[in-house]
mmCIF file of C-alpha atoms and ligand atoms in Angstrom:
data_model
loop_
_atom_site.group_PDB
_atom_site.id
_atom_site.type_symbol
_atom_site.label_atom_id
_atom_site.label_comp_id
_atom_site.label_asym_id
_atom_site.label_seq_id
_atom_site.Cartn_x
_atom_site.Cartn_y
_atom_site.Cartn_z
ATOM 1 C CA UNK A 1210 -33.841 37.884 -153.276
ATOM 2 C CA UNK A 1211 -33.427 41.151 -151.834
ATOM 3 C CA UNK A 1212 -35.260 44.225 -153.487
ATOM 4 C CA UNK A 1213 -32.687 46.650 -154.444
ATOM 5 C CA UNK A 1214 -34.180 50.516 -154.396
ATOM 6 C CA UNK A 1215 -33.538 52.699 -157.364
ATOM 7 C CA UNK A 1216 -32.037 55.586 -155.116
ATOM 8 C CA UNK A 1217 -29.885 55.632 -152.104
ATOM 9 C CA UNK A 1218 -27.972 57.778 -149.752
ATOM 10 C CA UNK A 1219 -24.728 58.909 -150.369
ATOM 11 C CA UNK A 1220 -21.965 60.907 -149.529
ATOM 12 C CA UNK A 1221 -20.619 62.658 -152.573
ATOM 13 C CA UNK A 1222 -17.697 64.507 -153.517
ATOM 14 C CA UNK A 1223 -18.010 68.325 -153.976
ATOM 15 C CA UNK A 1224 -14.992 69.101 -156.400
ATOM 16 C CA UNK A 1225 -13.164 67.306 -159.228
ATOM 17 C CA UNK A 1226 -9.596 66.856 -159.413
ATOM 18 C CA UNK A 1227 -6.751 67.463 -157.008
ATOM 19 C CA UNK A 1228 -6.389 70.324 -154.862
ATOM 20 C CA UNK A 1229 -2.990 71.066 -155.765
ATOM 21 C CA UNK A 1230 -1.908 71.091 -151.970
ATOM 22 C CA UNK A 1231 -0.576 68.919 -149.402
ATOM 23 C CA UNK A 1232 -2.089 69.541 -146.090
ATOM 24 C CA UNK A 1233 -2.369 66.209 -144.853
ATOM 25 C CA UNK A 1234 -5.208 63.923 -143.690
ATOM 26 C CA UNK A 1235 -6.821 66.495 -141.506
ATOM 27 C CA UNK A 1236 -9.914 68.217 -141.833
ATOM 28 C CA UNK A 1237 -11.914 71.310 -139.964
ATOM 29 C CA UNK A 1238 -15.081 70.598 -141.611
ATOM 30 C CA UNK A 1239 -16.506 67.746 -143.839
ATOM 31 C CA UNK A 1240 -19.082 70.204 -145.788
ATOM 32 C CA UNK A 1241 -15.847 71.751 -147.532
ATOM 33 C CA UNK A 1242 -15.795 68.765 -149.270
ATOM 34 C CA UNK A 1243 -18.687 66.453 -149.105
ATOM 35 C CA UNK A 1244 -22.419 66.787 -149.528
ATOM 36 C CA UNK A 1245 -25.263 63.926 -148.499
ATOM 37 C CA UNK A 1246 -27.150 63.234 -151.515
ATOM 38 C CA UNK A 1247 -29.931 60.664 -152.984
ATOM 39 C CA UNK A 1248 -28.396 59.309 -155.825
ATOM 40 C CA UNK A 1249 -29.079 56.335 -158.329
ATOM 41 C CA UNK A 1250 -27.706 53.162 -156.794
ATOM 42 C CA UNK A 1251 -25.076 51.799 -159.360
ATOM 43 C CA UNK A 1252 -25.384 48.790 -161.429
ATOM 44 C CA UNK A 1253 -22.835 46.472 -161.585
ATOM 45 C CA UNK A 1254 -21.209 45.466 -165.069
ATOM 46 C CA UNK A 1255 -19.109 42.706 -166.096
ATOM 47 C CA UNK A 1256 -17.087 41.576 -162.990
ATOM 48 C CA UNK A 1257 -18.311 43.940 -160.649
ATOM 49 C CA UNK A 1258 -20.414 43.426 -157.461
ATOM 50 C CA UNK A 1259 -22.962 45.898 -155.818
ATOM 51 C CA UNK A 1260 -22.551 45.578 -151.941
ATOM 52 C CA UNK A 1261 -25.188 46.475 -149.291
ATOM 53 C CA UNK A 1262 -23.013 48.372 -146.587
ATOM 54 C CA UNK A 1263 -22.812 46.901 -142.857
ATOM 55 C CA UNK A 1264 -19.713 49.332 -142.136
ATOM 56 C CA UNK A 1265 -17.504 51.485 -143.877
ATOM 57 C CA UNK A 1266 -14.292 52.634 -142.099
ATOM 58 C CA UNK A 1267 -12.511 55.845 -142.123
ATOM 59 C CA UNK A 1268 -9.135 55.728 -143.247
ATOM 60 C CA UNK A 1269 -6.176 58.388 -143.746
ATOM 61 C CA UNK A 1270 -6.711 57.772 -147.515
ATOM 62 C CA UNK A 1271 -10.219 58.893 -147.750
ATOM 63 C CA UNK A 1272 -9.218 62.113 -145.738
ATOM 64 C CA UNK A 1273 -6.397 62.842 -148.364
ATOM 65 C CA UNK A 1274 -8.951 61.947 -150.976
ATOM 66 C CA UNK A 1275 -11.689 63.850 -150.289
ATOM 67 C CA UNK A 1276 -9.228 66.980 -150.142
ATOM 68 C CA UNK A 1277 -7.668 66.013 -153.480
ATOM 69 C CA UNK A 1278 -4.374 65.196 -152.095
ATOM 70 C CA UNK A 1279 -4.430 61.441 -152.840
ATOM 71 C CA UNK A 1280 -3.222 59.427 -155.785
ATOM 72 C CA UNK A 1281 -6.106 59.540 -157.784
ATOM 73 C CA UNK A 1282 -8.384 62.348 -158.721
ATOM 74 C CA UNK A 1283 -11.785 63.590 -157.348
ATOM 75 C CA UNK A 1284 -14.791 63.020 -159.379
ATOM 76 C CA UNK A 1285 -17.295 65.448 -158.541
ATOM 77 C CA UNK A 1286 -20.812 64.042 -157.486
ATOM 78 C CA UNK A 1287 -19.020 60.661 -156.645
ATOM 79 C CA UNK A 1288 -19.669 58.812 -153.409
ATOM 80 C CA UNK A 1289 -16.667 58.626 -151.596
ATOM 81 C CA UNK A 1290 -15.058 55.732 -149.158
ATOM 82 C CA UNK A 1291 -12.302 53.418 -149.976
ATOM 83 C CA UNK A 1292 -13.326 50.370 -147.891
ATOM 84 C CA UNK A 1293 -15.956 48.472 -146.187
ATOM 85 C CA UNK A 1294 -17.672 45.421 -145.049
ATOM 86 C CA UNK A 1295 -21.182 44.405 -146.743
ATOM 87 C CA UNK A 1296 -23.479 42.061 -148.108
ATOM 88 C CA UNK A 1297 -23.225 41.073 -152.100
ATOM 89 C CA UNK A 1298 -26.559 41.790 -153.658
ATOM 90 C CA UNK A 1299 -26.305 41.925 -157.286
ATOM 91 C CA UNK A 1300 -23.410 40.802 -159.663
ATOM 92 C CA UNK A 1301 -22.373 41.444 -163.227
ATOM 93 C CA UNK A 1302 -21.336 38.598 -165.385
ATOM 94 C CA UNK A 1303 -18.354 36.605 -164.206
ATOM 95 C CA UNK A 1304 -18.967 37.676 -160.697
ATOM 96 C CA UNK A 1305 -22.124 35.672 -159.878
ATOM 97 C CA UNK A 1306 -20.519 33.298 -157.367
ATOM 98 C CA UNK A 1307 -20.327 36.057 -154.688
ATOM 99 C CA UNK A 1308 -24.093 36.927 -154.396
ATOM 100 C CA UNK A 1309 -25.249 36.514 -151.070
ATOM 101 C CA UNK A 1310 -21.678 36.495 -149.446
ATOM 102 C CA UNK A 1311 -20.729 38.674 -146.757
ATOM 103 C CA UNK A 1312 -17.448 40.482 -147.742
ATOM 104 C CA UNK A 1313 -14.656 42.873 -147.082
ATOM 105 C CA UNK A 1314 -14.164 45.278 -149.951
ATOM 106 C CA UNK A 1315 -11.828 47.616 -151.293
ATOM 107 C CA UNK A 1316 -13.356 50.236 -153.903
ATOM 108 C CA UNK A 1317 -11.625 49.764 -157.373
ATOM 109 C CA UNK A 1318 -11.378 52.647 -159.632
ATOM 110 C CA UNK A 1319 -14.456 52.870 -161.693
ATOM 111 C CA UNK A 1320 -16.524 51.852 -158.480
ATOM 112 C CA UNK A 1321 -18.659 53.731 -156.059
ATOM 113 C CA UNK A 1322 -17.550 54.271 -152.718
ATOM 114 C CA UNK A 1323 -18.233 52.972 -149.655
ATOM 115 C CA UNK A 1324 -19.576 55.957 -147.665
ATOM 116 C CA UNK A 1325 -23.209 55.264 -148.788
ATOM 117 C CA UNK A 1326 -25.886 52.551 -148.656
ATOM 118 C CA UNK A 1327 -24.801 50.896 -151.441
ATOM 119 C CA UNK A 1328 -20.960 50.542 -152.861
ATOM 120 C CA UNK A 1329 -19.755 48.970 -156.268
ATOM 121 C CA UNK A 1330 -16.461 47.627 -157.160
ATOM 122 C CA UNK A 1331 -14.506 44.739 -159.082
ATOM 123 C CA UNK A 1332 -15.435 41.095 -157.208
ATOM 124 C CA UNK A 1333 -11.675 40.697 -156.876
ATOM 125 C CA UNK A 1334 -11.595 43.633 -154.671
ATOM 126 C CA UNK A 1335 -13.568 41.569 -152.332
ATOM 127 C CA UNK A 1336 -12.895 38.925 -149.605
ATOM 128 C CA UNK A 1337 -15.700 36.677 -148.587
ATOM 129 C CA UNK A 1338 -15.767 36.812 -144.767
ATOM 130 C CA UNK A 1339 -15.462 33.803 -142.490
ATOM 131 C CA UNK A 1340 -18.368 33.630 -139.807
ATOM 132 C CA UNK A 1341 -15.837 34.200 -136.850
ATOM 133 C CA UNK A 1342 -14.668 37.689 -138.346
ATOM 134 C CA UNK A 1343 -16.740 40.649 -137.045
ATOM 135 C CA UNK A 1344 -18.436 43.271 -139.203
ATOM 136 C CA UNK A 1345 -15.982 45.574 -137.729
ATOM 137 C CA UNK A 1346 -12.942 43.744 -138.255
ATOM 138 C CA UNK A 1347 -14.212 43.159 -141.870
ATOM 139 C CA UNK A 1348 -14.520 46.650 -142.513
ATOM 140 C CA UNK A 1349 -11.187 47.415 -142.127
ATOM 141 C CA UNK A 1350 -9.867 43.951 -143.415
ATOM 142 C CA UNK A 1351 -7.839 45.212 -146.489
ATOM 143 C CA UNK A 1352 -6.172 48.828 -146.729
ATOM 144 C CA UNK A 1353 -4.292 48.329 -143.096
ATOM 145 C CA UNK A 1354 -3.819 44.885 -142.755
ATOM 146 C CA UNK A 1355 -2.463 43.683 -146.412
ATOM 147 C CA UNK A 1356 0.055 46.919 -145.892
ATOM 148 C CA UNK A 1357 0.938 45.555 -142.994
ATOM 149 C CA UNK A 1358 1.801 42.116 -144.500
ATOM 150 C CA UNK A 1359 3.385 43.354 -147.549
ATOM 151 C CA UNK A 1360 5.549 45.810 -145.328
ATOM 152 C CA UNK A 1361 6.736 43.463 -142.816
ATOM 153 C CA UNK A 1362 7.733 41.100 -145.745
ATOM 154 C CA UNK A 1363 9.798 44.012 -147.386
ATOM 155 C CA UNK A 1364 11.645 44.596 -143.973
ATOM 156 C CA UNK A 1365 11.852 40.973 -142.719
ATOM 157 C CA UNK A 1366 13.779 40.306 -146.419
ATOM 158 C CA UNK A 1367 16.243 43.111 -145.159
ATOM 159 C CA UNK A 1368 17.504 41.959 -141.707
ATOM 160 C CA UNK A 1369 16.161 41.387 -138.482
ATOM 161 C CA UNK A 1370 15.019 44.754 -137.020
ATOM 162 C CA UNK A 1371 13.463 47.732 -138.538
ATOM 163 C CA UNK A 1372 12.204 51.131 -137.753
ATOM 164 C CA UNK A 1373 8.241 52.507 -137.749
ATOM 165 C CA UNK A 1374 6.975 55.953 -137.391
ATOM 166 C CA UNK A 1375 3.138 56.773 -136.048
ATOM 167 C CA UNK A 1376 3.589 53.459 -134.381
ATOM 168 C CA UNK A 1377 0.361 54.573 -132.182
ATOM 169 C CA UNK A 1378 -1.742 54.371 -135.656
ATOM 170 C CA UNK A 1379 -3.788 51.363 -136.564
ATOM 171 C CA UNK A 1380 -1.512 50.290 -139.117
ATOM 172 C CA UNK A 1381 1.589 50.523 -136.529
ATOM 173 C CA UNK A 1382 0.089 48.388 -133.961
ATOM 174 C CA UNK A 1383 -0.672 45.817 -136.724
ATOM 175 C CA UNK A 1384 3.083 46.226 -137.692
ATOM 176 C CA UNK A 1385 4.152 45.485 -134.304
ATOM 177 C CA UNK A 1386 2.275 42.486 -133.368
ATOM 178 C CA UNK A 1387 3.076 40.912 -136.662
ATOM 179 C CA UNK A 1388 7.090 41.726 -136.095
ATOM 180 C CA UNK A 1389 6.876 40.243 -132.754
ATOM 181 C CA UNK A 1390 5.472 36.820 -134.003
ATOM 182 C CA UNK A 1391 8.274 36.811 -136.920
ATOM 183 C CA UNK A 1392 10.645 37.517 -133.812
ATOM 184 C CA UNK A 1393 11.830 40.681 -135.665
ATOM 185 C CA UNK A 1394 12.910 43.991 -133.558
ATOM 186 C CA UNK A 1395 11.022 47.058 -134.023
ATOM 187 C CA UNK A 1396 12.241 50.466 -133.117
ATOM 188 C CA UNK A 1397 8.750 52.370 -132.754
ATOM 189 C CA UNK A 1398 8.819 56.026 -132.939
ATOM 190 C CA UNK A 1399 5.745 58.018 -131.454
ATOM 191 C CA UNK A 1400 4.978 61.640 -130.916
ATOM 192 C CA UNK A 1401 3.267 60.943 -127.309
ATOM 193 C CA UNK A 1402 5.218 59.946 -123.987
ATOM 194 C CA UNK A 1403 1.887 58.034 -122.978
ATOM 195 C CA UNK A 1404 2.272 55.604 -125.751
ATOM 196 C CA UNK A 1405 5.370 54.278 -125.033
ATOM 197 C CA UNK A 1406 4.347 51.671 -122.139
ATOM 198 C CA UNK A 1407 1.273 50.078 -124.246
ATOM 199 C CA UNK A 1408 3.552 50.039 -127.354
ATOM 200 C CA UNK A 1409 6.267 48.218 -125.511
ATOM 201 C CA UNK A 1410 3.611 45.636 -123.960
ATOM 202 C CA UNK A 1411 2.370 45.023 -127.383
ATOM 203 C CA UNK A 1412 6.047 43.695 -128.355
ATOM 204 C CA UNK A 1413 8.157 46.657 -129.835
ATOM 205 C CA UNK A 1414 11.721 46.438 -128.967
ATOM 206 C CA UNK A 1415 12.218 50.344 -128.363
ATOM 207 C CA UNK A 1416 9.777 52.969 -128.183
ATOM 208 C CA UNK A 1417 11.176 56.784 -128.808
ATOM 209 C CA UNK A 1418 9.261 59.527 -128.538
ATOM 210 C CA UNK A 1419 10.310 62.259 -131.207
ATOM 211 C CA UNK A 1420 9.285 65.562 -129.536
ATOM 212 C CA UNK A 1421 11.279 64.279 -126.264
ATOM 213 C CA UNK A 1422 14.623 66.203 -126.144
ATOM 214 C CA UNK A 1423 17.565 63.972 -126.706
ATOM 215 C CA UNK A 1424 15.347 62.145 -129.497
ATOM 216 C CA UNK A 1425 18.368 61.869 -131.928
ATOM 217 C CA UNK A 1426 21.071 60.548 -129.439
ATOM 218 C CA UNK A 1427 18.548 57.790 -128.095
ATOM 219 C CA UNK A 1428 17.689 56.944 -131.664
ATOM 220 C CA UNK A 1429 21.198 56.825 -132.717
ATOM 221 C CA UNK A 1430 22.478 54.428 -129.712
ATOM 222 C CA UNK A 1431 19.120 52.267 -130.758
ATOM 223 C CA UNK A 1432 20.338 52.537 -134.499
ATOM 224 C CA UNK A 1433 23.671 50.989 -133.421
ATOM 225 C CA UNK A 1434 22.546 48.435 -131.457
ATOM 226 C CA UNK A 1435 20.152 46.836 -133.579
ATOM 227 C CA UNK A 1436 21.133 47.882 -136.931
ATOM 228 C CA UNK A 1437 18.004 48.569 -138.651
ATOM 229 C CA UNK A 1438 17.996 48.664 -142.319
ATOM 230 C CA UNK A 1439 14.248 49.600 -143.207
ATOM 231 C CA UNK A 1440 12.300 52.679 -142.040
ATOM 232 C CA UNK A 1441 8.515 52.105 -142.613
ATOM 233 C CA UNK A 1442 7.396 55.710 -142.391
ATOM 234 C CA UNK A 1443 3.927 57.205 -142.464
ATOM 235 C CA UNK A 1444 5.070 60.593 -141.359
ATOM 236 C CA UNK A 1445 7.460 61.554 -143.801
ATOM 237 C CA UNK A 1446 8.680 64.884 -142.324
ATOM 238 C CA UNK A 1447 12.130 66.294 -141.125
ATOM 239 C CA UNK A 1448 12.437 64.002 -137.819
ATOM 240 C CA UNK A 1449 12.131 61.070 -140.237
ATOM 241 C CA UNK A 1450 14.936 62.510 -142.694
ATOM 242 C CA UNK A 1451 16.762 62.577 -139.326
ATOM 243 C CA UNK A 1452 16.241 59.222 -138.453
ATOM 244 C CA UNK A 1453 17.073 58.293 -141.959
ATOM 245 C CA UNK A 1454 20.672 59.796 -142.053
ATOM 246 C CA UNK A 1455 21.263 58.539 -138.513
ATOM 247 C CA UNK A 1456 20.636 54.484 -139.738
ATOM 248 C CA UNK A 1457 23.350 52.275 -141.098
ATOM 249 C CA UNK A 1458 25.011 51.614 -144.472
ATOM 250 C CA UNK A 1459 22.339 50.709 -147.111
ATOM 251 C CA UNK A 1460 19.573 51.888 -145.128
ATOM 252 C CA UNK A 1461 15.993 51.869 -146.779
ATOM 253 C CA UNK A 1462 13.505 55.062 -146.025
ATOM 254 C CA UNK A 1463 10.186 53.709 -147.288
ATOM 255 C CA UNK A 1464 7.407 56.542 -147.229
ATOM 256 C CA UNK A 1465 3.926 55.049 -147.229
ATOM 257 C CA UNK A 1466 2.200 58.099 -145.763
ATOM 258 C CA UNK A 1467 2.199 61.921 -145.224
ATOM 259 C CA UNK A 1468 0.871 62.206 -142.028
ATOM 260 C CA UNK A 1469 3.571 65.259 -141.423
ATOM 261 C CA UNK A 1470 2.217 68.371 -142.841
ATOM 262 C CA UNK A 1471 5.517 69.322 -144.029
ATOM 263 C CA UNK A 1472 7.755 67.838 -146.885
ATOM 264 C CA UNK A 1473 11.475 67.084 -145.643
ATOM 265 C CA UNK A 1474 14.658 68.681 -146.875
ATOM 266 C CA UNK A 1475 17.049 66.167 -147.575
ATOM 267 C CA UNK A 1476 20.520 67.088 -145.797
ATOM 268 C CA UNK A 1477 22.995 64.490 -146.640
ATOM 269 C CA UNK A 1478 22.682 63.666 -150.380
ATOM 270 C CA UNK A 1479 26.323 61.683 -149.655
ATOM 271 C CA UNK A 1480 24.378 58.927 -148.029
ATOM 272 C CA UNK A 1481 22.678 58.248 -151.002
ATOM 273 C CA UNK A 1482 25.928 58.138 -152.925
ATOM 274 C CA UNK A 1483 28.497 56.658 -150.634
ATOM 275 C CA UNK A 1484 26.627 54.593 -148.255
ATOM 276 C CA UNK A 1485 24.177 53.126 -150.425
ATOM 277 C CA UNK A 1486 21.063 54.383 -148.908
ATOM 278 C CA UNK A 1487 17.797 54.602 -150.731
ATOM 279 C CA UNK A 1488 14.581 56.655 -150.795
ATOM 280 C CA UNK A 1489 11.463 54.846 -151.879
ATOM 281 C CA UNK A 1490 7.488 54.761 -151.560
ATOM 282 C CA UNK A 1491 5.295 52.048 -151.109
ATOM 283 C CA UNK A 1492 1.464 52.353 -152.205
ATOM 284 C CA UNK A 1493 -0.590 48.924 -151.427
ATOM 285 C CA UNK A 1494 -2.631 49.861 -155.092
ATOM 286 C CA UNK A 1495 0.641 48.946 -156.405
ATOM 287 C CA UNK A 1496 0.918 46.069 -154.458
ATOM 288 C CA UNK A 1497 -1.857 44.645 -155.810
ATOM 289 C CA UNK A 1498 -1.164 45.382 -159.036
ATOM 290 C CA UNK A 1499 2.314 43.523 -159.307
ATOM 291 C CA UNK A 1500 1.577 40.851 -156.769
ATOM 292 C CA UNK A 1501 0.082 37.395 -158.095
ATOM 293 C CA UNK A 1502 -3.724 36.880 -157.344
ATOM 294 C CA UNK A 1503 -2.878 33.725 -155.755
ATOM 295 C CA UNK A 1504 0.032 35.353 -153.419
ATOM 296 C CA UNK A 1505 -2.681 37.892 -152.651
ATOM 297 C CA UNK A 1506 -5.344 35.238 -151.684
ATOM 298 C CA UNK A 1507 -2.644 33.757 -149.415
ATOM 299 C CA UNK A 1508 -2.008 36.872 -147.664
ATOM 300 C CA UNK A 1509 -5.753 37.704 -147.331
ATOM 301 C CA UNK A 1510 -6.151 34.382 -145.835
ATOM 302 C CA UNK A 1511 -3.371 34.796 -143.055
ATOM 303 C CA UNK A 1512 -5.191 38.346 -142.354
ATOM 304 C CA UNK A 1513 -8.306 36.656 -141.616
ATOM 305 C CA UNK A 1514 -7.082 34.279 -139.532
ATOM 306 C CA UNK A 1515 -5.224 36.926 -137.361
ATOM 307 C CA UNK A 1516 -8.373 38.749 -136.508
ATOM 308 C CA UNK A 1517 -10.440 35.607 -136.387
ATOM 309 C CA UNK A 1518 -8.274 34.627 -133.631
ATOM 310 C CA UNK A 1519 -7.874 37.756 -131.735
ATOM 311 C CA UNK A 1520 -4.160 38.289 -132.824
ATOM 312 C CA UNK A 1521 -5.302 41.394 -134.459
ATOM 313 C CA UNK A 1522 -8.487 43.866 -133.756
ATOM 314 C CA UNK A 1523 -10.143 46.936 -135.217
ATOM 315 C CA UNK A 1524 -10.231 49.691 -132.299
ATOM 316 C CA UNK A 1525 -12.917 51.594 -132.732
ATOM 317 C CA UNK A 1526 -12.684 55.292 -131.615
ATOM 318 C CA UNK A 1527 -16.096 56.382 -132.957
ATOM 319 C CA UNK A 1528 -19.243 55.386 -134.855
ATOM 320 C CA UNK A 1529 -21.094 57.843 -136.979
ATOM 321 C CA UNK A 1530 -24.543 56.904 -139.115
ATOM 322 C CA UNK A 1531 -24.271 58.149 -142.395
ATOM 323 C CA UNK A 1532 -26.480 61.351 -141.687
ATOM 324 C CA UNK A 1533 -24.122 62.493 -138.532
ATOM 325 C CA UNK A 1534 -20.939 62.253 -140.951
ATOM 326 C CA UNK A 1535 -20.916 65.865 -142.565
ATOM 327 C CA UNK A 1536 -21.710 67.123 -139.061
ATOM 328 C CA UNK A 1537 -19.430 64.977 -137.110
ATOM 329 C CA UNK A 1538 -16.636 63.943 -139.150
ATOM 330 C CA UNK A 1539 -14.030 66.352 -138.474
ATOM 331 C CA UNK A 1540 -14.464 66.265 -134.546
ATOM 332 C CA UNK A 1541 -14.440 62.186 -134.721
ATOM 333 C CA UNK A 1542 -11.150 61.931 -136.633
ATOM 334 C CA UNK A 1543 -9.818 64.176 -133.700
ATOM 335 C CA UNK A 1544 -9.563 61.565 -131.928
ATOM 336 C CA UNK A 1545 -6.977 59.037 -131.482
ATOM 337 C CA UNK A 1546 -6.092 55.287 -130.852
ATOM 338 C CA UNK A 1547 -8.922 53.871 -133.161
ATOM 339 C CA UNK A 1548 -10.680 54.081 -136.408
ATOM 340 C CA UNK A 1549 -13.946 55.897 -137.124
ATOM 341 C CA UNK A 1550 -16.634 53.962 -138.587
ATOM 342 C CA UNK A 1551 -19.426 54.347 -140.834
ATOM 343 C CA UNK A 1552 -22.914 52.655 -140.340
ATOM 344 C CA UNK A 1553 -25.830 53.200 -142.883
HETATM 345 N N1 NAP B 829 0.678 53.928 -148.705
HETATM 346 C C1 NAP B 829 -0.153 52.837 -148.554
HETATM 347 O O1 NAP B 829 -0.578 51.796 -149.186
HETATM 348 C C2 NAP B 829 -0.776 53.070 -147.116
HETATM 349 C C3 NAP B 829 -1.780 51.697 -147.028
HETATM 350 C C4 NAP B 829 -2.603 52.198 -145.458
HETATM 351 C C5 NAP B 829 -2.201 52.890 -144.929
HETATM 352 N N2 NAP B 829 -1.477 53.652 -145.153
HETATM 353 C C6 NAP B 829 -1.091 54.951 -144.367
HETATM 354 O O2 NAP B 829 -0.507 54.610 -142.886
HETATM 355 C C7 NAP B 829 -1.149 55.558 -142.021
HETATM 356 C C8 NAP B 829 -1.498 55.191 -140.692
HETATM 357 O O3 NAP B 829 -2.926 54.962 -141.190
HETATM 358 P P1 NAP B 829 -3.660 54.381 -140.015
HETATM 359 O O4 NAP B 829 -5.245 54.093 -140.786
HETATM 360 O O5 NAP B 829 -3.400 53.509 -139.240
HETATM 361 O O6 NAP B 829 -3.880 55.735 -139.447
HETATM 362 P P2 NAP B 829 -4.764 55.968 -137.998
HETATM 363 O O7 NAP B 829 -5.322 54.822 -137.233
HETATM 364 O O8 NAP B 829 -5.789 57.114 -138.192
HETATM 365 O O9 NAP B 829 -3.436 56.905 -137.028
HETATM 366 C C9 NAP B 829 -3.050 57.577 -137.327
HETATM 367 C C10 NAP B 829 -1.791 57.696 -136.164
HETATM 368 O O10 NAP B 829 -0.537 59.025 -136.620
HETATM 369 C C11 NAP B 829 0.033 59.753 -135.837
HETATM 370 N N3 NAP B 829 0.121 61.042 -136.324
HETATM 371 C C12 NAP B 829 -0.531 61.774 -137.120
HETATM 372 N N4 NAP B 829 -0.429 62.997 -137.614
HETATM 373 C C13 NAP B 829 0.794 62.546 -136.923
HETATM 374 C C14 NAP B 829 2.377 63.511 -137.410
HETATM 375 N N5 NAP B 829 2.513 64.560 -137.751
HETATM 376 N N6 NAP B 829 3.466 63.002 -136.676
HETATM 377 C C15 NAP B 829 3.184 61.939 -136.126
HETATM 378 N N7 NAP B 829 2.489 60.947 -135.974
HETATM 379 C C16 NAP B 829 1.234 61.608 -136.217
HETATM 380 C C17 NAP B 829 -1.615 59.747 -134.951
HETATM 381 O O11 NAP B 829 -0.751 59.564 -133.341
HETATM 382 P P3 NAP B 829 -0.953 60.151 -132.269
HETATM 383 O O12 NAP B 829 -1.698 58.723 -131.449
HETATM 384 O O13 NAP B 829 -0.085 60.761 -131.324
HETATM 385 O O14 NAP B 829 -2.422 60.977 -132.201
HETATM 386 C C18 NAP B 829 -2.515 58.610 -134.896
HETATM 387 O O15 NAP B 829 -1.981 57.232 -134.050
HETATM 388 C C19 NAP B 829 -1.663 56.800 -143.019
HETATM 389 O O16 NAP B 829 -0.530 57.583 -143.219
HETATM 390 C C20 NAP B 829 -1.979 55.997 -144.010
HETATM 391 O O17 NAP B 829 -2.173 57.026 -145.210
HETATM 392 C C21 NAP B 829 -0.531 53.893 -146.413
#
């Protein structure tokens, strides 16, 4: 049995609560929000597990959270980091079955963050990993993959074509390859022309560059041809509003990310009234609260199978040691085409 130390290194919040701002998941200096600290290793309560970290991933939600722009308040002095992969080294009552298991985990409310030597979460927020899934893929197994599965399911129930924005994101790529396997057509929106060829090769039906002149006309043509009814949108800016107005009757604009720094202005309210169009949100946390455990387990199993056989993979753009995060996070998150990961 592994000896658990009394204290651990962790990256902790400098602020409490919300910032009241909505600047997006971009940071200029991690030291504005985080500090490295030696703090007590948390003790698992009933239903919780203590996990010795192997790898944590850095998601846009982490950056929103440390800036005070996420769906839950910050806690000053508490470790951050929503997702990772590690070994369960201790458990509270009812969670003992996980001791010794290598798991993918998401940090539940009341837990202790993954950007630390040890993390604490609910046993139900852990997925025991198959031996053929790597630690890196384990560290990004929940937030994006479950969201991809849940959102493609939403789109598939509403026709055979849909639109996604920020298609070069890790989540965008998971969605494109899943849609291809399900014979769904995807209109992928990107902001860089050099992303067109690789995303087409991955299976996107159309890849349109939002910054190109003539984008609206090109989208209009694609929309009339493919008749997409769902727009899965991670950017949520004015261009996205234009896209929504160019979609057919009964189209749904599903905002699930705020990568855009300026909120959109609604220009065609009549479309909501007369064309049956709808604007809604998607948050994985709510999906987890509302989806029966058996269905979640089935989806998690499918996710693991896709990583195990190579249909999905986590691209890594930079790897930081815990002690390098304060200094290196801002620059590392400027790199595109992959996740930043943190190792203890
Ligand atoms: N609601 C939920 O439950 C949920 C769950 C998971 C993820 N998400 C959201 O999903 C999104 C993608 O997450 P991820 O982990 O896949 O991100 P990621 O891999 O870090 O990728 C971010 C991508 O977004 C693009 N981008 C950034 N700012 C943009 C802007 N203003 N306009 C257009 N494109 C922009 C970048 O494109 P370039 O390649 O052009 O630089 C980059 O490829 C995030 O918004 C995240 O918060 C939401």
